[in-house]
Short mmCIF file of C-alpha atoms in Angstrom, two decimals:
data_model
loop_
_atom_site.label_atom_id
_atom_site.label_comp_id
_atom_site.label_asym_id
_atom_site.label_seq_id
_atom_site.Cartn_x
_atom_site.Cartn_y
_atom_site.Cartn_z
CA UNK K 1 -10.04 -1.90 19.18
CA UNK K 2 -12.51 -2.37 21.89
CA UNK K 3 -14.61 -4.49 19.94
CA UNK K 4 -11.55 -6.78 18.86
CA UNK K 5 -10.73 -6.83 22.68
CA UNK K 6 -14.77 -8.37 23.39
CA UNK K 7 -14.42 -10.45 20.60
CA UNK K 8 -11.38 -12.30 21.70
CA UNK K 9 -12.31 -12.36 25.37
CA UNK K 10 -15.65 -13.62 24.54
CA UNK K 11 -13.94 -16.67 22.57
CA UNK K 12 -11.52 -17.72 24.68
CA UNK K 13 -14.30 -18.72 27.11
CA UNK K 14 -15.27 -21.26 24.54
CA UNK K 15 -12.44 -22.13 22.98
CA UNK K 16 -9.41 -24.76 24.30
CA UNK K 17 -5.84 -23.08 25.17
CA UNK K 18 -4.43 -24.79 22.07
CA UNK K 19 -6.78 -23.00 20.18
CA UNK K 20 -5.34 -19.93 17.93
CA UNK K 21 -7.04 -17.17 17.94
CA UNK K 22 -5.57 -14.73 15.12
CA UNK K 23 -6.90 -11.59 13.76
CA UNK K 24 -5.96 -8.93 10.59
CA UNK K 25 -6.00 -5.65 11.14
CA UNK K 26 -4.54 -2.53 8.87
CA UNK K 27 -3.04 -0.46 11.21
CA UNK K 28 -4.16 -1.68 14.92
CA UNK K 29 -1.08 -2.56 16.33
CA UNK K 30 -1.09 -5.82 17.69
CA UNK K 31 0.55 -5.72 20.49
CA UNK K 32 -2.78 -3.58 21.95
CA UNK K 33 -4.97 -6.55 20.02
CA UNK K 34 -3.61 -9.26 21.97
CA UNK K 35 -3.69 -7.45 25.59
CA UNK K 36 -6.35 -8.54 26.47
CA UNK K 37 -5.62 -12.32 25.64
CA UNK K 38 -4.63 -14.90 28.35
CA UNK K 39 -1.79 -16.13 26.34
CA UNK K 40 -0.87 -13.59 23.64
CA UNK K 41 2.02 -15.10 21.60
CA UNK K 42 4.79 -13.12 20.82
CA UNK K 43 4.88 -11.67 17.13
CA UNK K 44 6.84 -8.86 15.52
CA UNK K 45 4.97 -5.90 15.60
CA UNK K 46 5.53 -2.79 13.40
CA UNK K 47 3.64 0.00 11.80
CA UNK K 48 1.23 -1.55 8.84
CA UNK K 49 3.09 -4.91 8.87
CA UNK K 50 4.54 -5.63 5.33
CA UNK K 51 1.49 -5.61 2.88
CA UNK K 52 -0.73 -2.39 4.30
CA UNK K 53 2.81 -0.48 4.48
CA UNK K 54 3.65 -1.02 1.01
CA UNK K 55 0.41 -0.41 -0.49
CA UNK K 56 0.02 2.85 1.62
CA UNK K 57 2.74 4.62 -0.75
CA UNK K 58 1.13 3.60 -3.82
CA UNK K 59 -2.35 4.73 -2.28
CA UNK K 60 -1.11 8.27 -1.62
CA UNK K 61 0.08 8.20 -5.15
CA UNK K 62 -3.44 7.68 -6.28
CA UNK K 63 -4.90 10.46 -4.37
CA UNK K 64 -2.26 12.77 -5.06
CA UNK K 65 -2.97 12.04 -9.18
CA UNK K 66 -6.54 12.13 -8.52
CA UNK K 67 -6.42 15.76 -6.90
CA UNK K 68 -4.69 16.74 -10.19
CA UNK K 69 -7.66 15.86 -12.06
CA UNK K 70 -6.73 12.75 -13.62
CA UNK K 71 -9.97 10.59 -14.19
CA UNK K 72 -10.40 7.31 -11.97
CA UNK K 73 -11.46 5.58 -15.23
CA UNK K 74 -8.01 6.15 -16.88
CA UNK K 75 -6.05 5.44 -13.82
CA UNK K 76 -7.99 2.69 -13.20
CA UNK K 77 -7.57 1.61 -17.17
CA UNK K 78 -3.80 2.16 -16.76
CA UNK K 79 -3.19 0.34 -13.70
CA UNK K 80 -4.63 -2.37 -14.88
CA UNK K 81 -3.02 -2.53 -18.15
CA UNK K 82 0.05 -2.54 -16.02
CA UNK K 83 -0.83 -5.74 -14.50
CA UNK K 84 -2.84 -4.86 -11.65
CA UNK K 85 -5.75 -7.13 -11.20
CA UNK K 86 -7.84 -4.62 -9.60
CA UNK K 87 -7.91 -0.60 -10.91
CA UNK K 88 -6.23 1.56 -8.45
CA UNK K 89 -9.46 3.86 -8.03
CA UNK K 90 -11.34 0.89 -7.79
CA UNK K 91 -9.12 -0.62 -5.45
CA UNK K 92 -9.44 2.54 -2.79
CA UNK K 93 -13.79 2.48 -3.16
CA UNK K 94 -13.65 -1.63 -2.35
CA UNK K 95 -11.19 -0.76 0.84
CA UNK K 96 -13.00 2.07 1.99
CA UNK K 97 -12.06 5.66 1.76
CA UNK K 98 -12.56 5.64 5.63
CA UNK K 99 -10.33 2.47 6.35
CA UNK K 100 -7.36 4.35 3.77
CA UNK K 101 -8.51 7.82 6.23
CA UNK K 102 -7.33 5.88 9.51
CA UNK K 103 -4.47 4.19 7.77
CA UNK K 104 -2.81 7.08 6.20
CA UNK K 105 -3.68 8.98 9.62
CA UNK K 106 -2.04 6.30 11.54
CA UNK K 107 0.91 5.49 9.07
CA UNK K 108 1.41 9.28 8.63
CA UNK K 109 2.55 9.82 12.33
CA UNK K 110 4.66 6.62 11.93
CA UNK K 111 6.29 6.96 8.95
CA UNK K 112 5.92 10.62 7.89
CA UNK K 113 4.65 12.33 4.76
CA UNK K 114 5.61 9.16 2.11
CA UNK K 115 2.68 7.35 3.00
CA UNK K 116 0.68 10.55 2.86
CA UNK K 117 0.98 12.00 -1.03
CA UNK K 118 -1.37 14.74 -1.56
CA UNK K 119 -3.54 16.17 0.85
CA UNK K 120 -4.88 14.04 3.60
CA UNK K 121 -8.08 16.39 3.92
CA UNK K 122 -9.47 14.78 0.22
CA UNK K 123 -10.38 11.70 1.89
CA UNK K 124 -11.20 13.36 5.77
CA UNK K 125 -13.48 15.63 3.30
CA UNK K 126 -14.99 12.18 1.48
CA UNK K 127 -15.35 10.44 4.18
CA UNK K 128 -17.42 13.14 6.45
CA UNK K 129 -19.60 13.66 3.46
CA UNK K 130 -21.08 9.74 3.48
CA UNK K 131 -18.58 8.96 0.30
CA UNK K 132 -16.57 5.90 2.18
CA UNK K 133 -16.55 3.65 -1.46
CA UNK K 134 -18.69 0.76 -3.03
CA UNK K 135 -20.51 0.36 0.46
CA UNK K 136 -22.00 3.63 0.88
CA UNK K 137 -22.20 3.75 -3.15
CA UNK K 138 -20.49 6.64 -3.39
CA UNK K 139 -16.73 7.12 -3.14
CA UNK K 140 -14.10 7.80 -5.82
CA UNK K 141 -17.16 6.70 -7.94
CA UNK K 142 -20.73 6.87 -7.44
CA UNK K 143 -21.84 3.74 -8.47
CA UNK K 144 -25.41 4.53 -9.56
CA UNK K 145 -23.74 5.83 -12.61
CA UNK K 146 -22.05 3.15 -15.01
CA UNK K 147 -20.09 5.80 -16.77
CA UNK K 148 -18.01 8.85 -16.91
CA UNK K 149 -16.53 11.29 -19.09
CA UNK K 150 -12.70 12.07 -18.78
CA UNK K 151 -11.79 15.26 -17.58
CA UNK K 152 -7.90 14.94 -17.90
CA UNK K 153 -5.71 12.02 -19.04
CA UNK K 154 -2.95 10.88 -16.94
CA UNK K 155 0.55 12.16 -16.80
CA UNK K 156 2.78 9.62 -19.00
CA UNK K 157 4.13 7.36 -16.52
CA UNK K 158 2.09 7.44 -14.29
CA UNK K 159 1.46 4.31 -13.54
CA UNK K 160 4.87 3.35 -12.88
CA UNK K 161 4.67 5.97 -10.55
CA UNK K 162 2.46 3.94 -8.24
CA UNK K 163 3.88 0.98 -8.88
CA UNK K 164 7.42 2.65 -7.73
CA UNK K 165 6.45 4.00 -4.85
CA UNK K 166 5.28 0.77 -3.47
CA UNK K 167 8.78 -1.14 -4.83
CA UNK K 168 10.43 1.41 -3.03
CA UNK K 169 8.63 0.63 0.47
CA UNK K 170 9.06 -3.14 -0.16
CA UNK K 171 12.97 -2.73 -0.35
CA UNK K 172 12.38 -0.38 2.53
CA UNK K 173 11.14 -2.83 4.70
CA UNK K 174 13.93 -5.33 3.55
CA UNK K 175 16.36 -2.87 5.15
CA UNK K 176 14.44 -1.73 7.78
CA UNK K 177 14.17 -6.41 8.93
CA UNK K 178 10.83 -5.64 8.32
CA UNK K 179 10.84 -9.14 6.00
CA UNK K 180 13.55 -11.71 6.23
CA UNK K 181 13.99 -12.02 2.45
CA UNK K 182 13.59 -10.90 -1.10
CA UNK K 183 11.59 -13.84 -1.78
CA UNK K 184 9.53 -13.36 1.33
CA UNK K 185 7.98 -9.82 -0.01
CA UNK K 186 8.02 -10.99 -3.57
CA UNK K 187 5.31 -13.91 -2.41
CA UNK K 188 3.20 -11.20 -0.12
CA UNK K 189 2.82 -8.83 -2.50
CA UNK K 190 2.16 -11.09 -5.53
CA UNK K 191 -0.76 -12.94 -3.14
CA UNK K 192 -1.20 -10.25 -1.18
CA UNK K 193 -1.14 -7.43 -2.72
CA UNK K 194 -1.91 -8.10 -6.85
CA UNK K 195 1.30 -7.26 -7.44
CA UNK K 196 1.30 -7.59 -11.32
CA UNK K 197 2.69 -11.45 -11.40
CA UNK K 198 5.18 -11.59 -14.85
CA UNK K 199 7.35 -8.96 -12.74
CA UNK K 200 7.52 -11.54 -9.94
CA UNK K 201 7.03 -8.81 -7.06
CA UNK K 202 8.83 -5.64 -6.05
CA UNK K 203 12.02 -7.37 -5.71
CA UNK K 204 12.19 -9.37 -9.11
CA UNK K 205 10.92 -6.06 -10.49
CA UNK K 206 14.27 -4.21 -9.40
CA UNK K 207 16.47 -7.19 -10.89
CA UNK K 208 14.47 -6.87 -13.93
CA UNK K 209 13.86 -3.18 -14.96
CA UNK K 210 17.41 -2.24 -13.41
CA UNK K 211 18.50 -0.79 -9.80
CA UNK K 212 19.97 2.09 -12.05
CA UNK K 213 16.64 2.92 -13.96
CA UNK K 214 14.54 2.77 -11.34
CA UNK K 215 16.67 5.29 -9.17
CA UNK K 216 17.13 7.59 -11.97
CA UNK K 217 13.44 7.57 -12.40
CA UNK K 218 12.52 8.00 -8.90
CA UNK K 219 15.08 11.03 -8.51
CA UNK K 220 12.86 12.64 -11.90
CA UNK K 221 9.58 12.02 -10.43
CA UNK K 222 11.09 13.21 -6.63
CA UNK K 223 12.34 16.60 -8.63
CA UNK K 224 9.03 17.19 -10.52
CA UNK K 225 6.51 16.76 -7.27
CA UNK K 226 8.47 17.26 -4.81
CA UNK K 227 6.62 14.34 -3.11
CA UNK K 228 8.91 12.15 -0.63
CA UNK K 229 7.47 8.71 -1.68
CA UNK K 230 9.64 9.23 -4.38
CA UNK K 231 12.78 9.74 -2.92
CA UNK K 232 15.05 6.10 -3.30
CA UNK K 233 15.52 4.24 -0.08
CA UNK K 234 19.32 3.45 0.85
CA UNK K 235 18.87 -0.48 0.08
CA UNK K 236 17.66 0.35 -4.04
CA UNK K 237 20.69 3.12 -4.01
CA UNK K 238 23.25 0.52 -3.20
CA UNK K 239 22.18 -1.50 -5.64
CA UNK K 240 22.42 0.86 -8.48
CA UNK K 241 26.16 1.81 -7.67
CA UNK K 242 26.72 -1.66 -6.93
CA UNK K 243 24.99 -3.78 -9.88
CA UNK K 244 23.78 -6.29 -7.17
CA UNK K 245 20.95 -8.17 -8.19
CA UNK K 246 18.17 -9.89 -5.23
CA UNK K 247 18.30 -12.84 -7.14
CA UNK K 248 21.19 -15.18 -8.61
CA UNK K 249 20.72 -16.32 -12.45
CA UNK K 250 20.18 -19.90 -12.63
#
């Protein structure tokens, strides 16, 4: 934070007032980013934004598989295959195990113990040993070696467990006013997130593979971890009594 707060006082003595002056963060709120600004503009603020909050569910997911002993190549394999552009292990090594560490951290005392599958000390434990991902070369994977032997193969469906988890957030946040509209979160996470793009984003994805499903499935997975990302927000469970779709047929 302090260094965002040099940064942007150091350009605005450079820069004209009609200049704008933005910056991304994960979790710094940025209310605190812009306090220091002569002219902060007023933005909604809120705990991960959109993007980092959905992904953070889906994240947890991975750890909480990978502390089960499921291999990082076959989750990565099977994320992919899914429609992921990026594997999920790979995904969490090219963030940083210590930027997911202060994210879950953050979005744990914010949101609770969905955003925090598994146990938080796996990546606290990582991270302290020098294993913060691709730029320490050791994370997840240890990138001197090109490849590894599975040691267990994944749970089947798995990897529409991740994928749900983050769904579930996305409608979440559509409740919660996070978003203004379906369409609005189906657009962020397809750019902004990799969200596989022949589902169309979390929201298409409901109208697709069925309100009904999905919360049927979520309740199974809730039951057999005993994990809260699982658990269907109000918004997805109104729509499987209901029928309602996000989207009209043309």
């Amino acid at each position: 934070m302090s260094l965002k707060h040099k940064i942007i006082q150091k350009l605005e003595q450079h820069v004209p007032e009609h200049c704008i002056i933005a910056s991304n963060t994960s979790a710094l709120p940025i209310k605190e980013i812009a306090s220091v600004s002569k002219n902060p503009e007023l933005v909604k603020d809120c705990p991960g934004f959109f993007t980092v909050r959905c992904l953070s569910p889906m994240m947890s997911e991975i750890i909480r598989l990978l502390q089960e002993g499921v291999d990082p190549f076959e989750l990565d394999k099977l994320t992919k295959a899914y429609g992921f552009p990026v594997g999920a292990a790979t995904l969490s090594d090219e963030v940083g195990l210590d930027v997911g560490e202060h994210v879950s951290a953050f979005l744990g005392k914010a949101l609770g113990p969905r955003v925090q599958g598994g146990s938080s000390e796996l990546l606290s434990e990582l991270v302290k040993a020098g294993h913060k991902g691709r730029k320490t070369d050791s994370g997840i994977y240890k990138y001197s070696t090109v490849k590894g032997k599975t040691k267990k193969s994944l749970p089947r469906g798995s990897s529409t467990s991740c994928c749900f988890s983050l769904v579930n957030e996305a409608l979440m946040c559509l409740q919660e006013d996070i978003i203004a509209s379906p369409s609005d979160g189906d657009i962020a996470s397809v750019f902004g997130l990799g969200f596989p793009p022949f589902w169309g984003g979390p929201f298409r994805f409901v109208d697709l593979y069925g309100a009904q499903k999905l919360v049927a499935n979520m309740e199974r997975y809730c039951d057999a971890y005993k994990v809260e990302q699982f658990q269907p927000c109000q918004l997805l469970i109104d729509h499987a009594k209901t029928g309602k779709k996000f989207y009209k047929k043309n």
